[in-house]
PDB file of N, CA and C in Angstrom:
ATOM      1  N   MET A  33       2.634  12.119 -14.757  1.00 90.00           N
ATOM      2  CA  MET A  33       2.261  10.722 -14.718  1.00 90.00           C
ATOM      3  C   MET A  33       2.503  10.099 -16.092  1.00 90.00           C
ATOM      4  N   CYS A  34       2.982   8.861 -16.087  1.00 95.00           N
ATOM      5  CA  CYS A  34       3.217   8.113 -17.318  1.00 95.00           C
ATOM      6  C   CYS A  34       2.264   6.923 -17.348  1.00 95.00           C
ATOM      7  N   LYS A  35       1.761   6.612 -18.526  1.00 97.00           N
ATOM      8  CA  LYS A  35       0.930   5.423 -18.703  1.00 97.00           C
ATOM      9  C   LYS A  35       1.344   4.743 -19.989  1.00 97.00           C
ATOM     10  N   PHE A  36       1.524   3.420 -19.910  1.00 95.00           N
ATOM     11  CA  PHE A  36       1.846   2.651 -21.103  1.00 95.00           C
ATOM     12  C   PHE A  36       1.458   1.199 -20.899  1.00 95.00           C
ATOM     13  N   SER A  37       1.399   0.476 -21.995  1.00 93.00           N
ATOM     14  CA  SER A  37       1.033  -0.930 -21.988  1.00 93.00           C
ATOM     15  C   SER A  37       2.148  -1.725 -22.650  1.00 93.00           C
ATOM     16  N   LEU A  38       2.556  -2.820 -22.009  1.00 90.00           N
ATOM     17  CA  LEU A  38       3.627  -3.650 -22.534  1.00 90.00           C
ATOM     18  C   LEU A  38       3.125  -5.076 -22.752  1.00 90.00           C
ATOM     19  N   PRO A  39       3.381  -5.642 -23.919  1.00 88.00           N
ATOM     20  CA  PRO A  39       2.983  -7.022 -24.158  1.00 88.00           C
ATOM     21  C   PRO A  39       3.914  -7.976 -23.402  1.00 88.00           C
ATOM     22  N   TYR A  40       3.394  -9.135 -23.042  1.00 85.00           N
ATOM     23  CA  TYR A  40       4.230 -10.172 -22.454  1.00 85.00           C
ATOM     24  C   TYR A  40       3.728 -11.530 -22.915  1.00 85.00           C
ATOM     25  N   SER A  41       4.638 -12.496 -22.922  1.00 81.00           N
ATOM     26  CA  SER A  41       4.251 -13.857 -23.260  1.00 81.00           C
ATOM     27  C   SER A  41       4.391 -14.697 -21.992  1.00 81.00           C
ATOM     28  N   GLY A  42       3.797 -15.845 -21.990  1.00 80.00           N
ATOM     29  CA  GLY A  42       3.816 -16.674 -20.793  1.00 80.00           C
ATOM     30  C   GLY A  42       2.621 -16.355 -19.918  1.00 80.00           C
ATOM     31  N   SER A  43       2.626 -16.918 -18.743  1.00 86.00           N
ATOM     32  CA  SER A  43       1.494 -16.720 -17.839  1.00 86.00           C
ATOM     33  C   SER A  43       1.658 -15.450 -17.012  1.00 86.00           C
ATOM     34  N   SER A  44       0.546 -14.924 -16.547  1.00 85.00           N
ATOM     35  CA  SER A  44       0.603 -13.735 -15.691  1.00 85.00           C
ATOM     36  C   SER A  44       1.290 -14.073 -14.372  1.00 85.00           C
ATOM     37  N   ALA A  45       1.134 -15.299 -13.882  1.00 87.00           N
ATOM     38  CA  ALA A  45       1.793 -15.708 -12.640  1.00 87.00           C
ATOM     39  C   ALA A  45       3.313 -15.674 -12.788  1.00 87.00           C
ATOM     40  N   GLU A  46       3.822 -16.099 -13.937  1.00 86.00           N
ATOM     41  CA  GLU A  46       5.269 -16.054 -14.194  1.00 86.00           C
ATOM     42  C   GLU A  46       5.770 -14.616 -14.241  1.00 86.00           C
ATOM     43  N   LEU A  47       4.998 -13.751 -14.898  1.00 86.00           N
ATOM     44  CA  LEU A  47       5.385 -12.346 -14.983  1.00 86.00           C
ATOM     45  C   LEU A  47       5.413 -11.708 -13.595  1.00 86.00           C
ATOM     46  N   ILE A  48       4.372 -11.952 -12.804  1.00 87.00           N
ATOM     47  CA  ILE A  48       4.309 -11.390 -11.444  1.00 87.00           C
ATOM     48  C   ILE A  48       5.500 -11.855 -10.616  1.00 87.00           C
ATOM     49  N   LEU A  49       5.801 -13.136 -10.668  1.00 87.00           N
ATOM     50  CA  LEU A  49       6.919 -13.676  -9.890  1.00 87.00           C
ATOM     51  C   LEU A  49       8.236 -13.047 -10.329  1.00 87.00           C
ATOM     52  N   LYS A  50       8.435 -12.928 -11.631  1.00 83.00           N
ATOM     53  CA  LYS A  50       9.660 -12.339 -12.172  1.00 83.00           C
ATOM     54  C   LYS A  50       9.826 -10.888 -11.701  1.00 83.00           C
ATOM     55  N   VAL A  51       8.785 -10.100 -11.860  1.00 83.00           N
ATOM     56  CA  VAL A  51       8.851  -8.686 -11.483  1.00 83.00           C
ATOM     57  C   VAL A  51       9.023  -8.534  -9.973  1.00 83.00           C
ATOM     58  N   LYS A  52       8.251  -9.274  -9.208  1.00 87.00           N
ATOM     59  CA  LYS A  52       8.335  -9.202  -7.741  1.00 87.00           C
ATOM     60  C   LYS A  52       9.741  -9.561  -7.263  1.00 87.00           C
ATOM     61  N   THR A  53      10.300 -10.639  -7.789  1.00 84.00           N
ATOM     62  CA  THR A  53      11.632 -11.084  -7.387  1.00 84.00           C
ATOM     63  C   THR A  53      12.680 -10.025  -7.674  1.00 84.00           C
ATOM     64  N   GLU A  54      12.671  -9.469  -8.874  1.00 81.00           N
ATOM     65  CA  GLU A  54      13.688  -8.491  -9.257  1.00 81.00           C
ATOM     66  C   GLU A  54      13.531  -7.169  -8.507  1.00 81.00           C
ATOM     67  N   ILE A  55      12.313  -6.717  -8.308  1.00 85.00           N
ATOM     68  CA  ILE A  55      12.106  -5.461  -7.568  1.00 85.00           C
ATOM     69  C   ILE A  55      12.529  -5.636  -6.117  1.00 85.00           C
ATOM     70  N   ASN A  56      12.151  -6.760  -5.501  1.00 87.00           N
ATOM     71  CA  ASN A  56      12.566  -7.007  -4.117  1.00 87.00           C
ATOM     72  C   ASN A  56      14.083  -7.155  -4.013  1.00 87.00           C
ATOM     73  N   LYS A  57      14.709  -7.823  -4.990  1.00 83.00           N
ATOM     74  CA  LYS A  57      16.156  -8.003  -4.994  1.00 83.00           C
ATOM     75  C   LYS A  57      16.873  -6.651  -5.080  1.00 83.00           C
ATOM     76  N   ALA A  58      16.269  -5.708  -5.779  1.00 81.00           N
ATOM     77  CA  ALA A  58      16.852  -4.367  -5.932  1.00 81.00           C
ATOM     78  C   ALA A  58      16.524  -3.460  -4.745  1.00 81.00           C
ATOM     79  N   GLY A  59      15.851  -4.022  -3.719  1.00 87.00           N
ATOM     80  CA  GLY A  59      15.520  -3.232  -2.537  1.00 87.00           C
ATOM     81  C   GLY A  59      14.219  -2.461  -2.655  1.00 87.00           C
ATOM     82  N   GLY A  60      13.439  -2.744  -3.703  1.00 92.00           N
ATOM     83  CA  GLY A  60      12.166  -2.067  -3.899  1.00 92.00           C
ATOM     84  C   GLY A  60      11.025  -2.775  -3.198  1.00 92.00           C
ATOM     85  N   GLN A  61       9.851  -2.250  -3.381  1.00 94.00           N
ATOM     86  CA  GLN A  61       8.636  -2.815  -2.803  1.00 94.00           C
ATOM     87  C   GLN A  61       7.698  -3.237  -3.920  1.00 94.00           C
ATOM     88  N   PHE A  62       7.082  -4.414  -3.775  1.00 92.00           N
ATOM     89  CA  PHE A  62       6.121  -4.916  -4.744  1.00 92.00           C
ATOM     90  C   PHE A  62       4.959  -5.494  -3.963  1.00 92.00           C
ATOM     91  N   GLU A  63       3.773  -4.932  -4.157  1.00 92.00           N
ATOM     92  CA  GLU A  63       2.591  -5.404  -3.439  1.00 92.00           C
ATOM     93  C   GLU A  63       1.589  -5.924  -4.446  1.00 92.00           C
ATOM     94  N   GLU A  64       1.582  -7.248  -4.597  1.00 89.00           N
ATOM     95  CA  GLU A  64       0.735  -7.885  -5.609  1.00 89.00           C
ATOM     96  C   GLU A  64      -0.746  -7.599  -5.385  1.00 89.00           C
ATOM     97  N   HIS A  65      -1.209  -7.719  -4.141  1.00 90.00           N
ATOM     98  CA  HIS A  65      -2.637  -7.517  -3.878  1.00 90.00           C
ATOM     99  C   HIS A  65      -3.080  -6.077  -4.114  1.00 90.00           C
ATOM    100  N   LYS A  66      -2.181  -5.115  -3.925  1.00 92.00           N
ATOM    101  CA  LYS A  66      -2.508  -3.709  -4.195  1.00 92.00           C
ATOM    102  C   LYS A  66      -2.174  -3.313  -5.626  1.00 92.00           C
ATOM    103  N   ARG A  67      -1.414  -4.177  -6.326  1.00 94.00           N
ATOM    104  CA  ARG A  67      -0.960  -3.918  -7.698  1.00 94.00           C
ATOM    105  C   ARG A  67      -0.104  -2.651  -7.766  1.00 94.00           C
ATOM    106  N   THR A  68       0.815  -2.518  -6.793  1.00 95.00           N
ATOM    107  CA  THR A  68       1.701  -1.356  -6.751  1.00 95.00           C
ATOM    108  C   THR A  68       3.155  -1.808  -6.638  1.00 95.00           C
ATOM    109  N   PHE A  69       4.062  -0.912  -7.016  1.00 95.00           N
ATOM    110  CA  PHE A  69       5.488  -1.175  -6.898  1.00 95.00           C
ATOM    111  C   PHE A  69       6.230   0.127  -6.731  1.00 95.00           C
ATOM    112  N   SER A  70       7.434   0.027  -6.202  1.00 94.00           N
ATOM    113  CA  SER A  70       8.329   1.180  -6.123  1.00 94.00           C
ATOM    114  C   SER A  70       9.754   0.650  -6.078  1.00 94.00           C
ATOM    115  N   PHE A  71      10.660   1.421  -6.632  1.00 90.00           N
ATOM    116  CA  PHE A  71      12.071   1.077  -6.557  1.00 90.00           C
ATOM    117  C   PHE A  71      12.887   2.343  -6.749  1.00 90.00           C
ATOM    118  N   LYS A  72      14.097   2.303  -6.195  1.00 90.00           N
ATOM    119  CA  LYS A  72      14.985   3.456  -6.285  1.00 90.00           C
ATOM    120  C   LYS A  72      15.938   3.283  -7.453  1.00 90.00           C
ATOM    121  N   THR A  73      16.239   4.399  -8.083  1.00 88.00           N
ATOM    122  CA  THR A  73      17.241   4.454  -9.141  1.00 88.00           C
ATOM    123  C   THR A  73      18.332   5.406  -8.653  1.00 88.00           C
ATOM    124  N   PRO A  74      19.441   5.487  -9.349  1.00 90.00           N
ATOM    125  CA  PRO A  74      20.496   6.423  -8.931  1.00 90.00           C
ATOM    126  C   PRO A  74      20.022   7.884  -8.878  1.00 90.00           C
ATOM    127  N   VAL A  75      18.955   8.239  -9.603  1.00 91.00           N
ATOM    128  CA  VAL A  75      18.496   9.630  -9.624  1.00 91.00           C
ATOM    129  C   VAL A  75      17.183   9.857  -8.886  1.00 91.00           C
ATOM    130  N   GLY A  76      16.629   8.828  -8.245  1.00 93.00           N
ATOM    131  CA  GLY A  76      15.397   8.999  -7.484  1.00 93.00           C
ATOM    132  C   GLY A  76      14.487   7.787  -7.568  1.00 93.00           C
ATOM    133  N   GLU A  77      13.379   7.878  -6.881  1.00 94.00           N
ATOM    134  CA  GLU A  77      12.442   6.764  -6.768  1.00 94.00           C
ATOM    135  C   GLU A  77      11.386   6.779  -7.870  1.00 94.00           C
ATOM    136  N   ILE A  78      11.005   5.589  -8.288  1.00 94.00           N
ATOM    137  CA  ILE A  78       9.901   5.407  -9.230  1.00 94.00           C
ATOM    138  C   ILE A  78       8.810   4.647  -8.503  1.00 94.00           C
ATOM    139  N   VAL A  79       7.585   5.177  -8.565  1.00 96.00           N
ATOM    140  CA  VAL A  79       6.435   4.573  -7.904  1.00 96.00           C
ATOM    141  C   VAL A  79       5.342   4.395  -8.941  1.00 96.00           C
ATOM    142  N   GLY A  80       4.747   3.214  -8.961  1.00 96.00           N
ATOM    143  CA  GLY A  80       3.717   2.968  -9.961  1.00 96.00           C
ATOM    144  C   GLY A  80       2.724   1.897  -9.561  1.00 96.00           C
ATOM    145  N   SER A  81       1.809   1.647 -10.479  1.00 96.00           N
ATOM    146  CA  SER A  81       0.811   0.599 -10.307  1.00 96.00           C
ATOM    147  C   SER A  81       0.630  -0.104 -11.645  1.00 96.00           C
ATOM    148  N   PHE A  82      -0.041  -1.255 -11.611  1.00 94.00           N
ATOM    149  CA  PHE A  82      -0.211  -2.021 -12.840  1.00 94.00           C
ATOM    150  C   PHE A  82      -1.535  -2.777 -12.841  1.00 94.00           C
ATOM    151  N   VAL A  83      -1.966  -3.108 -14.055  1.00 93.00           N
ATOM    152  CA  VAL A  83      -3.143  -3.940 -14.276  1.00 93.00           C
ATOM    153  C   VAL A  83      -2.740  -4.996 -15.288  1.00 93.00           C
ATOM    154  N   LEU A  84      -3.013  -6.247 -14.979  1.00 90.00           N
ATOM    155  CA  LEU A  84      -2.702  -7.331 -15.914  1.00 90.00           C
ATOM    156  C   LEU A  84      -3.885  -7.602 -16.818  1.00 90.00           C
ATOM    157  N   GLU A  85      -3.597  -7.736 -18.094  1.00 89.00           N
ATOM    158  CA  GLU A  85      -4.598  -8.152 -19.062  1.00 89.00           C
ATOM    159  C   GLU A  85      -4.123  -9.475 -19.660  1.00 89.00           C
ATOM    160  N   THR A  86      -4.857 -10.029 -20.578  1.00 85.00           N
ATOM    161  CA  THR A  86      -4.528 -11.339 -21.127  1.00 85.00           C
ATOM    162  C   THR A  86      -3.112 -11.432 -21.662  1.00 85.00           C
ATOM    163  N   SER A  87      -2.681 -10.478 -22.464  1.00 85.00           N
ATOM    164  CA  SER A  87      -1.329 -10.550 -23.033  1.00 85.00           C
ATOM    165  C   SER A  87      -0.562  -9.231 -22.898  1.00 85.00           C
ATOM    166  N   ALA A  88      -0.989  -8.384 -21.982  1.00 89.00           N
ATOM    167  CA  ALA A  88      -0.313  -7.104 -21.771  1.00 89.00           C
ATOM    168  C   ALA A  88      -0.412  -6.694 -20.304  1.00 89.00           C
ATOM    169  N   ILE A  89       0.548  -5.889 -19.897  1.00 90.00           N
ATOM    170  CA  ILE A  89       0.506  -5.299 -18.564  1.00 90.00           C
ATOM    171  C   ILE A  89       0.413  -3.790 -18.762  1.00 90.00           C
ATOM    172  N   LYS A  90      -0.608  -3.179 -18.159  1.00 94.00           N
ATOM    173  CA  LYS A  90      -0.773  -1.725 -18.221  1.00 94.00           C
ATOM    174  C   LYS A  90      -0.123  -1.129 -16.986  1.00 94.00           C
ATOM    175  N   ILE A  91       0.792  -0.203 -17.217  1.00 94.00           N
ATOM    176  CA  ILE A  91       1.565   0.394 -16.139  1.00 94.00           C
ATOM    177  C   ILE A  91       1.285   1.883 -16.048  1.00 94.00           C
ATOM    178  N   SER A  92       1.091   2.349 -14.835  1.00 97.00           N
ATOM    179  CA  SER A  92       0.948   3.785 -14.548  1.00 97.00           C
ATOM    180  C   SER A  92       2.062   4.169 -13.584  1.00 97.00           C
ATOM    181  N   ILE A  93       2.835   5.161 -13.960  1.00 97.00           N
ATOM    182  CA  ILE A  93       3.897   5.675 -13.090  1.00 97.00           C
ATOM    183  C   ILE A  93       3.368   6.944 -12.443  1.00 97.00           C
ATOM    184  N   GLU A  94       3.224   6.908 -11.120  1.00 97.00           N
ATOM    185  CA  GLU A  94       2.681   8.060 -10.392  1.00 97.00           C
ATOM    186  C   GLU A  94       3.770   9.020  -9.929  1.00 97.00           C
ATOM    187  N   GLN A  95       4.980   8.495  -9.717  1.00 96.00           N
ATOM    188  CA  GLN A  95       6.092   9.329  -9.246  1.00 96.00           C
ATOM    189  C   GLN A  95       7.359   8.867  -9.943  1.00 96.00           C
ATOM    190  N   LYS A  96       8.156   9.826 -10.393  1.00 96.00           N
ATOM    191  CA  LYS A  96       9.414   9.506 -11.059  1.00 96.00           C
ATOM    192  C   LYS A  96      10.383  10.670 -10.884  1.00 96.00           C
ATOM    193  N   PRO A  97      11.660  10.407 -11.036  1.00 95.00           N
ATOM    194  CA  PRO A  97      12.629  11.504 -10.987  1.00 95.00           C
ATOM    195  C   PRO A  97      12.387  12.472 -12.151  1.00 95.00           C
ATOM    196  N   PHE A  98      12.536  13.743 -11.906  1.00 93.00           N
ATOM    197  CA  PHE A  98      12.321  14.773 -12.910  1.00 93.00           C
ATOM    198  C   PHE A  98      13.182  14.543 -14.151  1.00 93.00           C
ATOM    199  N   LEU A  99      14.399  14.069 -13.946  1.00 91.00           N
ATOM    200  CA  LEU A  99      15.346  13.894 -15.048  1.00 91.00           C
ATOM    201  C   LEU A  99      15.091  12.653 -15.904  1.00 91.00           C
ATOM    202  N   VAL A 100      14.186  11.791 -15.487  1.00 93.00           N
ATOM    203  CA  VAL A 100      13.915  10.553 -16.222  1.00 93.00           C
ATOM    204  C   VAL A 100      12.598  10.708 -16.981  1.00 93.00           C
ATOM    205  N   SER A 101      12.659  10.528 -18.292  1.00 95.00           N
ATOM    206  CA  SER A 101      11.455  10.674 -19.110  1.00 95.00           C
ATOM    207  C   SER A 101      10.561   9.438 -19.010  1.00 95.00           C
ATOM    208  N   CYS A 102       9.300   9.632 -19.312  1.00 95.00           N
ATOM    209  CA  CYS A 102       8.357   8.513 -19.366  1.00 95.00           C
ATOM    210  C   CYS A 102       8.820   7.503 -20.409  1.00 95.00           C
ATOM    211  N   ARG A 103       9.325   7.976 -21.509  1.00 96.00           N
ATOM    212  CA  ARG A 103       9.793   7.101 -22.588  1.00 96.00           C
ATOM    213  C   ARG A 103      10.950   6.220 -22.117  1.00 96.00           C
ATOM    214  N   LYS A 104      11.867   6.790 -21.344  1.00 93.00           N
ATOM    215  CA  LYS A 104      13.004   6.030 -20.806  1.00 93.00           C
ATOM    216  C   LYS A 104      12.510   4.915 -19.891  1.00 93.00           C
ATOM    217  N   ILE A 105      11.558   5.227 -19.020  1.00 91.00           N
ATOM    218  CA  ILE A 105      10.997   4.219 -18.113  1.00 91.00           C
ATOM    219  C   ILE A 105      10.321   3.116 -18.917  1.00 91.00           C
ATOM    220  N   GLU A 106       9.524   3.500 -19.903  1.00 92.00           N
ATOM    221  CA  GLU A 106       8.846   2.518 -20.744  1.00 92.00           C
ATOM    222  C   GLU A 106       9.858   1.630 -21.474  1.00 92.00           C
ATOM    223  N   ASP A 107      10.880   2.221 -22.063  1.00 91.00           N
ATOM    224  CA  ASP A 107      11.890   1.451 -22.788  1.00 91.00           C
ATOM    225  C   ASP A 107      12.627   0.478 -21.860  1.00 91.00           C
ATOM    226  N   GLU A 108      12.986   0.930 -20.667  1.00 85.00           N
ATOM    227  CA  GLU A 108      13.685   0.071 -19.707  1.00 85.00           C
ATOM    228  C   GLU A 108      12.796  -1.092 -19.260  1.00 85.00           C
ATOM    229  N   MET A 109      11.527  -0.799 -18.996  1.00 84.00           N
ATOM    230  CA  MET A 109      10.620  -1.864 -18.559  1.00 84.00           C
ATOM    231  C   MET A 109      10.335  -2.852 -19.689  1.00 84.00           C
ATOM    232  N   LYS A 110      10.233  -2.339 -20.892  1.00 85.00           N
ATOM    233  CA  LYS A 110      10.023  -3.211 -22.059  1.00 85.00           C
ATOM    234  C   LYS A 110      11.216  -4.150 -22.223  1.00 85.00           C
ATOM    235  N   ALA A 111      12.427  -3.622 -22.115  1.00 80.00           N
ATOM    236  CA  ALA A 111      13.630  -4.440 -22.232  1.00 80.00           C
ATOM    237  C   ALA A 111      13.711  -5.454 -21.096  1.00 80.00           C
ATOM    238  N   TYR A 112      13.335  -5.041 -19.903  1.00 75.00           N
ATOM    239  CA  TYR A 112      13.361  -5.930 -18.741  1.00 75.00           C
ATOM    240  C   TYR A 112      12.400  -7.102 -18.925  1.00 75.00           C
ATOM    241  N   ILE A 113      11.195  -6.841 -19.379  1.00 75.00           N
ATOM    242  CA  ILE A 113      10.209  -7.908 -19.575  1.00 75.00           C
ATOM    243  C   ILE A 113      10.670  -8.862 -20.669  1.00 75.00           C
ATOM    244  N   ALA A 114      11.316  -8.337 -21.700  1.00 70.00           N
ATOM    245  CA  ALA A 114      11.785  -9.169 -22.814  1.00 70.00           C
ATOM    246  C   ALA A 114      13.012 -10.000 -22.439  1.00 70.00           C
ATOM    247  N   LYS A 115      13.874  -9.489 -21.541  1.00 61.00           N
ATOM    248  CA  LYS A 115      15.109 -10.173 -21.184  1.00 61.00           C
ATOM    249  C   LYS A 115      15.102 -10.517 -19.697  1.00 61.00           C
ATOM    250  N   PRO A 116      14.989 -11.778 -19.345  1.00 54.00           N
ATOM    251  CA  PRO A 116      14.996 -12.150 -17.939  1.00 54.00           C
ATOM    252  C   PRO A 116      16.343 -11.897 -17.284  1.00 54.00           C
ATOM    253  N   GLY A 117      16.295 -11.601 -15.973  1.00 46.00           N
ATOM    254  CA  GLY A 117      17.523 -11.499 -15.207  1.00 46.00           C
ATOM    255  C   GLY A 117      18.096 -10.119 -15.013  1.00 46.00           C
ATOM    256  N   THR A 118      17.487  -9.069 -15.583  1.00 43.00           N
ATOM    257  CA  THR A 118      18.011  -7.726 -15.382  1.00 43.00           C
ATOM    258  C   THR A 118      16.897  -6.808 -14.893  1.00 43.00           C
ATOM    259  N   ALA A 119      17.192  -6.035 -13.874  1.00 47.00           N
ATOM    260  CA  ALA A 119      16.206  -5.111 -13.327  1.00 47.00           C
ATOM    261  C   ALA A 119      16.259  -3.791 -14.076  1.00 47.00           C
ATOM    262  N   PRO A 120      15.139  -3.053 -14.115  1.00 50.00           N
ATOM    263  CA  PRO A 120      15.136  -1.747 -14.766  1.00 50.00           C
ATOM    264  C   PRO A 120      16.128  -0.807 -14.082  1.00 50.00           C
ATOM    265  N   SER A 121      16.793   0.025 -14.834  1.00 50.00           N
ATOM    266  CA  SER A 121      17.794   0.917 -14.243  1.00 50.00           C
ATOM    267  C   SER A 121      17.420   2.388 -14.369  1.00 50.00           C
ATOM    268  N   ALA A 122      16.390   2.709 -15.119  1.00 52.00           N
ATOM    269  CA  ALA A 122      15.959   4.092 -15.373  1.00 52.00           C
ATOM    270  C   ALA A 122      16.865   5.017 -14.654  1.00 52.00           C
TER     271      ALA A 122
END
């Protein structure tokens, strides 16, 4: 399991919409009321949950491909939140 916290600027509603749109566009699942998400990568599925705080999102990855490190997932998600328009590729 991986756990990390990522800072974000703007409103939590904007962040939720951005993440939901990109995950759904990539064929993944995003359930706002359950605070869960999943998406497939070329090497396997990533499944996680999140908690929104005032200026950070806390992410827990419950399932990930063996070949993908927690650090790689964190770096990809950090880059995704900072740059609009690109989905995580882990």
